[in-house]
XYZ file of C-alpha atoms in Angstrom:
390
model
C 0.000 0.000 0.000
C 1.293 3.076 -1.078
C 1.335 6.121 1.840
C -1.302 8.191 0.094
C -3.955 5.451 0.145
C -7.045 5.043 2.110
C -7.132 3.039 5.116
C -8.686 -0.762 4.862
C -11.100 -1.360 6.826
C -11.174 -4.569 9.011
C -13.785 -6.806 10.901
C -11.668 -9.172 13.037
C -14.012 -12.020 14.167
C -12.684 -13.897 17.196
C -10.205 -10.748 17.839
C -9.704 -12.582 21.698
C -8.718 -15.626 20.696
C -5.176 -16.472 19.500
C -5.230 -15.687 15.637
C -7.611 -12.901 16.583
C -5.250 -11.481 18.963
C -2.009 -11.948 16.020
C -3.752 -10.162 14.004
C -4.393 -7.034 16.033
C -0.834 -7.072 16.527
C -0.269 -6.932 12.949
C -3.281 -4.643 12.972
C -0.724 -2.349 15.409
C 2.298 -2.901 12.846
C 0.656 -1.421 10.343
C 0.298 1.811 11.133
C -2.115 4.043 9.874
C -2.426 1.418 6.699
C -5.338 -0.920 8.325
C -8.135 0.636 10.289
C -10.274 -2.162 12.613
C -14.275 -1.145 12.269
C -16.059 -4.365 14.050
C -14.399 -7.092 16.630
C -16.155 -10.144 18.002
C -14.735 -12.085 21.042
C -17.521 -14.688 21.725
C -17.460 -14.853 25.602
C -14.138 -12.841 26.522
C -16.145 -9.417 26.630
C -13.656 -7.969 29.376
C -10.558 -8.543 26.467
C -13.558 -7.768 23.962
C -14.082 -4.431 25.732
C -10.399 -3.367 25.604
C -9.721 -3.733 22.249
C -12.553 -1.711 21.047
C -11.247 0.989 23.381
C -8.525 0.709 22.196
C -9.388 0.469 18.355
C -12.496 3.002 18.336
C -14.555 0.350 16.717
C -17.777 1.047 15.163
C -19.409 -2.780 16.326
C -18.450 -5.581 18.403
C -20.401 -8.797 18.970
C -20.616 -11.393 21.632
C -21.736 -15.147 22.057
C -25.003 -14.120 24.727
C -27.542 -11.212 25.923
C -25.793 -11.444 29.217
C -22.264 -10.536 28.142
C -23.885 -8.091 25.423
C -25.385 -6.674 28.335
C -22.215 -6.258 30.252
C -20.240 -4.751 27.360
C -22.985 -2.162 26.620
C -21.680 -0.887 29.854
C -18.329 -1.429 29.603
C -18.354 0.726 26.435
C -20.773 3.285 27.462
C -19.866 6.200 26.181
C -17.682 4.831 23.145
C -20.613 5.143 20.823
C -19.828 1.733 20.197
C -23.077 -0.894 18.741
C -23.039 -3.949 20.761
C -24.426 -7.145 19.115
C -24.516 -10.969 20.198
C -25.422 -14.420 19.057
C -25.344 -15.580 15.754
C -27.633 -12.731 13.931
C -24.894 -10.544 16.186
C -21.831 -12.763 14.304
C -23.427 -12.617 11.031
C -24.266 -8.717 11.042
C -20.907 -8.413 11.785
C -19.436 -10.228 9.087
C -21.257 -7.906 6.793
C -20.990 -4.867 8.272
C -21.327 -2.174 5.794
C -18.323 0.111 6.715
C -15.765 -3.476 6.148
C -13.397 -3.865 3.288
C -12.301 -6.959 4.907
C -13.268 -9.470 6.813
C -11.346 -12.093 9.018
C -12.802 -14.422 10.274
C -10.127 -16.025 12.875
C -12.886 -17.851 14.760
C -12.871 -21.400 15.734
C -15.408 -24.492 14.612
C -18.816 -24.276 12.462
C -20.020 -21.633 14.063
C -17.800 -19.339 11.837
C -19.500 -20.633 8.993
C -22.731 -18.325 8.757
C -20.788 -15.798 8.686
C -18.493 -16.421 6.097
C -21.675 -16.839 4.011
C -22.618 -13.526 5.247
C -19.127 -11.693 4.435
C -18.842 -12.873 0.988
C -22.866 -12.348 -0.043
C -22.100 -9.080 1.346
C -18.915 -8.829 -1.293
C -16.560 -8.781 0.847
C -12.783 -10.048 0.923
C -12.754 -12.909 3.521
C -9.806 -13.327 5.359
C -10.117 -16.774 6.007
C -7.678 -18.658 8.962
C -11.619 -20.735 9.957
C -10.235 -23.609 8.125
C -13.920 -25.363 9.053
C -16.200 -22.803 7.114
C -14.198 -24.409 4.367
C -14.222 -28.029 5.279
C -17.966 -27.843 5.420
C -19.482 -25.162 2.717
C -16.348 -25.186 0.313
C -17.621 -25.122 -3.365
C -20.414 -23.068 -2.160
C -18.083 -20.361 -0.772
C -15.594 -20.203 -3.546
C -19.020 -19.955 -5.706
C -20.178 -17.025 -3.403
C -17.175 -15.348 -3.939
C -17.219 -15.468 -7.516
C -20.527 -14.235 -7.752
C -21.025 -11.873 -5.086
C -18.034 -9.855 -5.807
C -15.659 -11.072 -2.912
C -12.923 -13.059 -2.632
C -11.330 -15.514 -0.244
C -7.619 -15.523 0.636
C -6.626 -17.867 2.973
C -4.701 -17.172 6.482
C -3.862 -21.046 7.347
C 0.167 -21.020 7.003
C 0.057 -23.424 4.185
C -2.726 -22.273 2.069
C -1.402 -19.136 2.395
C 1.720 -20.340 0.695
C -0.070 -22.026 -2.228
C -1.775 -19.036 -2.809
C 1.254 -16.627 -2.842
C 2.570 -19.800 -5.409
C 0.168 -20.488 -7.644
C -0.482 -17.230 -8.422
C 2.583 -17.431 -10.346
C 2.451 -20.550 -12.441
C -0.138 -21.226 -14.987
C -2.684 -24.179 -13.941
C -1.476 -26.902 -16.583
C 2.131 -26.229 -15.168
C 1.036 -27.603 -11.995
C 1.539 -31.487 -11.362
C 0.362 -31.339 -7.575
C 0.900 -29.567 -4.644
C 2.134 -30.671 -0.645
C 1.384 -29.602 2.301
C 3.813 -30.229 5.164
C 3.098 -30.809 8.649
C 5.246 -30.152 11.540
C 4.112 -33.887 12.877
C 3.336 -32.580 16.039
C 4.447 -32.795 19.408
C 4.346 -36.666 19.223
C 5.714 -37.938 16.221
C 7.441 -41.302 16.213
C 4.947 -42.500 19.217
C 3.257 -45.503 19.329
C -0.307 -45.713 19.456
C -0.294 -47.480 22.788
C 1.789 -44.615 23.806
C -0.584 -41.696 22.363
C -3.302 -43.218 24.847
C -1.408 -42.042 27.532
C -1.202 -38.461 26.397
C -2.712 -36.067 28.545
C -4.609 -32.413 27.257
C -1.526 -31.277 29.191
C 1.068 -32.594 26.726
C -0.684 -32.048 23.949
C -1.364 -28.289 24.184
C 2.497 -27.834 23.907
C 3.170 -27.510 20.349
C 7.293 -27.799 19.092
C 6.772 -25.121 16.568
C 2.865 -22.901 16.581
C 1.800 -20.854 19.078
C -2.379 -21.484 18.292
C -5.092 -22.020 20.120
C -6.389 -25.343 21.948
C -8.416 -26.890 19.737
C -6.133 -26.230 16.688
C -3.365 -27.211 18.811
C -5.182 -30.692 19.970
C -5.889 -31.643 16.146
C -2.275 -30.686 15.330
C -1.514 -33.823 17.200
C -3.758 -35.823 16.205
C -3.082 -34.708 12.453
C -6.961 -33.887 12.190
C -5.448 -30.214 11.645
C -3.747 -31.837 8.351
C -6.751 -33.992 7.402
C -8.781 -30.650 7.596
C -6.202 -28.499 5.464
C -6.507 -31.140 2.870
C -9.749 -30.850 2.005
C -9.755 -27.149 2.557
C -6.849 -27.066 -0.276
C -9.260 -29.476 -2.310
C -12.310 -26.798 -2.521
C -9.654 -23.621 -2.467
C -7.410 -24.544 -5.162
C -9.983 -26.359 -6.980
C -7.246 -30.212 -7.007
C -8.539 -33.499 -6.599
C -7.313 -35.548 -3.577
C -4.645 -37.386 -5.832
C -2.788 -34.334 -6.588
C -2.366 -33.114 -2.681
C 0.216 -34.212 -0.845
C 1.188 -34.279 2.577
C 4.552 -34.566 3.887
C 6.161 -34.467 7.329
C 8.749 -31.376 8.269
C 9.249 -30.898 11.563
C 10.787 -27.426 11.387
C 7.935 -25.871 9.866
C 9.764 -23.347 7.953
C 8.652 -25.173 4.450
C 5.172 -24.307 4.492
C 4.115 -25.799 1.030
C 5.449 -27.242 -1.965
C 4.273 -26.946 -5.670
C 5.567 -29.540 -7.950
C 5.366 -28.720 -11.694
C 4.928 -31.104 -14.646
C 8.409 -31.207 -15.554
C 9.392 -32.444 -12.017
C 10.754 -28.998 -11.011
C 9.501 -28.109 -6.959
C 9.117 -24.512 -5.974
C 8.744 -24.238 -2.056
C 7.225 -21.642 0.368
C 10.020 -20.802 3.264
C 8.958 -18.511 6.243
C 9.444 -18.450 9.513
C 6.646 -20.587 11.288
C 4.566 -16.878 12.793
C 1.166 -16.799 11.722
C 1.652 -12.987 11.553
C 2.863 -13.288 8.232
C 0.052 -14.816 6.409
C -2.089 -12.623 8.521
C -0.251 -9.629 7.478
C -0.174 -10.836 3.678
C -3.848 -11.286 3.949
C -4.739 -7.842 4.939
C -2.290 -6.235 2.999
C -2.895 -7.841 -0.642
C -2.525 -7.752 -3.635
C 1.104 -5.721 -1.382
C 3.729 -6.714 0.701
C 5.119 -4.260 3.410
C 7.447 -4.764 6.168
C 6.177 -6.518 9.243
C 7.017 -7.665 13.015
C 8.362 -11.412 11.541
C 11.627 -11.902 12.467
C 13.439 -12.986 9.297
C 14.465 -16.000 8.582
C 18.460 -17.320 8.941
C 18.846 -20.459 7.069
C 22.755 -20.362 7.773
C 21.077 -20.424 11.950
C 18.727 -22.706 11.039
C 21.311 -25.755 9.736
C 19.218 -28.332 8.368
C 15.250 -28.806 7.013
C 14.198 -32.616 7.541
C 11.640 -34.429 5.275
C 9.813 -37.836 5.914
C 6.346 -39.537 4.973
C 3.396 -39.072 7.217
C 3.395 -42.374 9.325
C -0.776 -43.185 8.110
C -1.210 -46.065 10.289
C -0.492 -44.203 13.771
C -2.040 -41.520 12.878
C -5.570 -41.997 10.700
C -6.885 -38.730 10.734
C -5.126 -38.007 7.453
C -7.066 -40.729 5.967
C -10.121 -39.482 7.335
C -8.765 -35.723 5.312
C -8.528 -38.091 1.938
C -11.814 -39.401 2.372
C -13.932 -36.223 2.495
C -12.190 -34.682 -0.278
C -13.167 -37.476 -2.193
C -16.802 -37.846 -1.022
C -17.291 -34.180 -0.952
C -21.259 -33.042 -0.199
C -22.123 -33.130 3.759
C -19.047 -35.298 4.643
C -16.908 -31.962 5.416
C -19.604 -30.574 7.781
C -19.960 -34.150 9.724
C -15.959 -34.681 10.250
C -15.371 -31.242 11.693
C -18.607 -31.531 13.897
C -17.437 -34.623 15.124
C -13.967 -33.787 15.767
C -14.937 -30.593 17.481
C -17.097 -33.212 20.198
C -14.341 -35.513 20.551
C -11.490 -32.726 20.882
C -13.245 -30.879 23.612
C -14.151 -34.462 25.413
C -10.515 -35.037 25.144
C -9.547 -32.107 26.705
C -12.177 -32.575 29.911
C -10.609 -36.263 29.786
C -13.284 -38.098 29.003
C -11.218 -39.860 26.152
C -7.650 -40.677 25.019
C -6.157 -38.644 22.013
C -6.088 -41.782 19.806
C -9.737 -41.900 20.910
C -10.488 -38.224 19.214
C -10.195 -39.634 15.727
C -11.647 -43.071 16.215
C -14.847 -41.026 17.349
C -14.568 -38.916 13.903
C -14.369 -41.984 11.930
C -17.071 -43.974 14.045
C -19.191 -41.078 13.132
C -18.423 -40.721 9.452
C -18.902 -44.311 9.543
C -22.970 -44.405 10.201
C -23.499 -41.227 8.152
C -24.923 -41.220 4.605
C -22.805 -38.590 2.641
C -25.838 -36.075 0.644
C -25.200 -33.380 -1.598
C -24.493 -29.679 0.675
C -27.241 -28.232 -1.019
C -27.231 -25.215 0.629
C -26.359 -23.823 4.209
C -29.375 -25.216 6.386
C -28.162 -29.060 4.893
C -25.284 -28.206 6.308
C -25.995 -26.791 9.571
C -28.179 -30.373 10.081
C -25.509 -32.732 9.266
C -23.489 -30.327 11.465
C -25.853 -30.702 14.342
C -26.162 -34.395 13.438
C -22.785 -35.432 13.977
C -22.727 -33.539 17.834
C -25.638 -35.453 18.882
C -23.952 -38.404 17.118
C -20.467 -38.290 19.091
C -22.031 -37.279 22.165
C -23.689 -40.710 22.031
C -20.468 -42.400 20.624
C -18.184 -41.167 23.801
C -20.939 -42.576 26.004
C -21.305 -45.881 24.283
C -19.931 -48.697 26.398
């Protein structure tokens, strides 16, 4: 952005979480460059409260009436609108002051709203890898149609993008993700069931939140960027690859038809692609330290071990099957992660509930948003009575 232009104007949804927070940082970076209009922070209204202070936001938005209630009076005064629930989450997302919108919250729920941001023609900063997973052809078709565009915040897809935009489509052989492995690759499985929510939520190389940071180790994090690279980049399962790099400074890989490989290096700070995303179709300087290969030594490469770890399987199958499939893994997963984390079941048990699931479901077309939103709901009620199966 040059220094005469206008400011862009950002809705940051899930500002108090820890994308959302990354991003006001870059938000801070920027300068004068990036101006933040609307912030939701689901039930953190006290955080919620003092970043709109500290922003002068025209809108924030909360999970409940209660905590609405409370922030009304927090910001009293500010001129601030205070909205909540999902009509809250969805005005939000189209709020007509935005230029952008990202949407850094986590699970289905951030899925209305993407719908919302892009029929309201916006650009859809996208690091909700699960609006994706569920609604993907019907998103990328919003955004054709309605004007707006996705660009993608995950680390990897990120990377693709910034790639592909530079080769033309029948260059392009396949393209491979990598994946750091997580904080327990090489275990056993008999030695994953003794994993606590303790060890897990101690990534080598991300600092995320917890239920990103749970599927990291489980791989369902991969699974799910697998078919999100499926809908965004428009490949069928057979050309995406996955591949295991434990430094996470490759972030993607893009292998051409003449067996040439261009690669993606960054340091592993999710202030980058947040900082690409909000500044695009530019790059400007940033807060990312850069990187020193000469420091780094070495980049290690290895196959994903499938067997230990099935989730990626799971990834392969709904980009295949396609239709409600998305929308009933990440419901699933979202159950079993959070019943993991109260200890009600062992991480190898987190994925065996997702499949278990998948398993009794009958895949049907995602016709539109409230198909969905009940194959969504399905699979809750379904792993809720999986984890209490004896």
């Amino acid at each position: 952005m040059t220094g005469a232009a206008a400011a862009r104007n950002v809705v940051v949804l899930g500002s108090t979480g820890s994308v959302g927070s990354q991003a006001l940082s870059v938000v801070r970076s920027m300068g004068g460059r990036v101006r933040v209009v609307g912030l939701s922070g689901g039930s953190r209204w006290r955080d919620l409260a003092a970043q709109a202070r500290e922003f002068g936001v025209e809108a924030v938005s909360v999970a409940d009436r209660e905590d609405a209630l409370r922030l009304r009076d927090a910001l009293d005064g500010c001129g601030t609108e205070v909205l909540w629930g999902a009509e809250g989450l969805r005005r939000l997302a189209g709020w007509g002051g935005a230029d952008v919108v990202l949407s850094a919250v986590s699970g289905g729920v951030g899925l209305p709203a993407a719908v919302a941001a892009l029929e309201a023609g916006k650009t859809l900063a996208l690091a909700n890898k699960e609006a994706m997973v569920m609604f993907g052809p019907a998103l990328m078709a919003l955004a054709r149609e309605g004007g707006g565009a996705i660009l993608p915040v995950d680390s990897e897809h990120s990377a693709l993008f910034q790639l592909l935009r530079s080769v033309p489509p029948e260059e392009v052989a396949r393209i491979v993700l990598t994946a750091s492995g997580g904080p327990f690759r090489g275990m056993t499985r008999s030695e994953l069931t003794r994993v606590t929510a303790e060890d897990a939520l101690r990534h080598p190389t991300w600092q995320m939140g917890r239920k990103i940071t749970v599927d990291s180790a489980t791989l369902m994090n991969k699974a799910l960027e697998i078919i999100e690279a499926r809908w965004l980049f428009g490949l069928p399962a057979d050309r995406i690859g996955v591949v295991i790099h434990p430094q996470s400074v490759v972030h993607c890989l893009v292998e051409l038809v003449d067996g040439s490989v261009l690669a993606h290096m960054g340091a592993p700070d999710m202030r980058l692609p947040i900082q690409y995303a909000l500044s695009y179709p530019e790059r400007t300087a940033g807060p990312v330290e850069r990187l020193d290969l000469a420091r780094l030594g070495g980049l290690e490469f290895c196959e994903p071990d499938f067997a230990t770890f099935p989730a990626l399987a799971l990834g392969y199958r709904v980009a295949r099957e396609g239709g409600t499939s998305g929308a009933v893994l990440s419901a699933a997963n979202e159950v079993a992660v959070a019943a993991f984390l109260n200890g009600e079941v062992s991480l190898p048990g987190v994925v065996d509930v997702v499949e278990d699931v998948m398993d009794r479901h009958s895949v049907e077309p995602a016709a539109g948003l409230a198909a969905v939103m009940a194959a969504d709901r399905w699979a809750r009620e379904e792993a809720q009575s999986c984890l209490h199966r004896p």
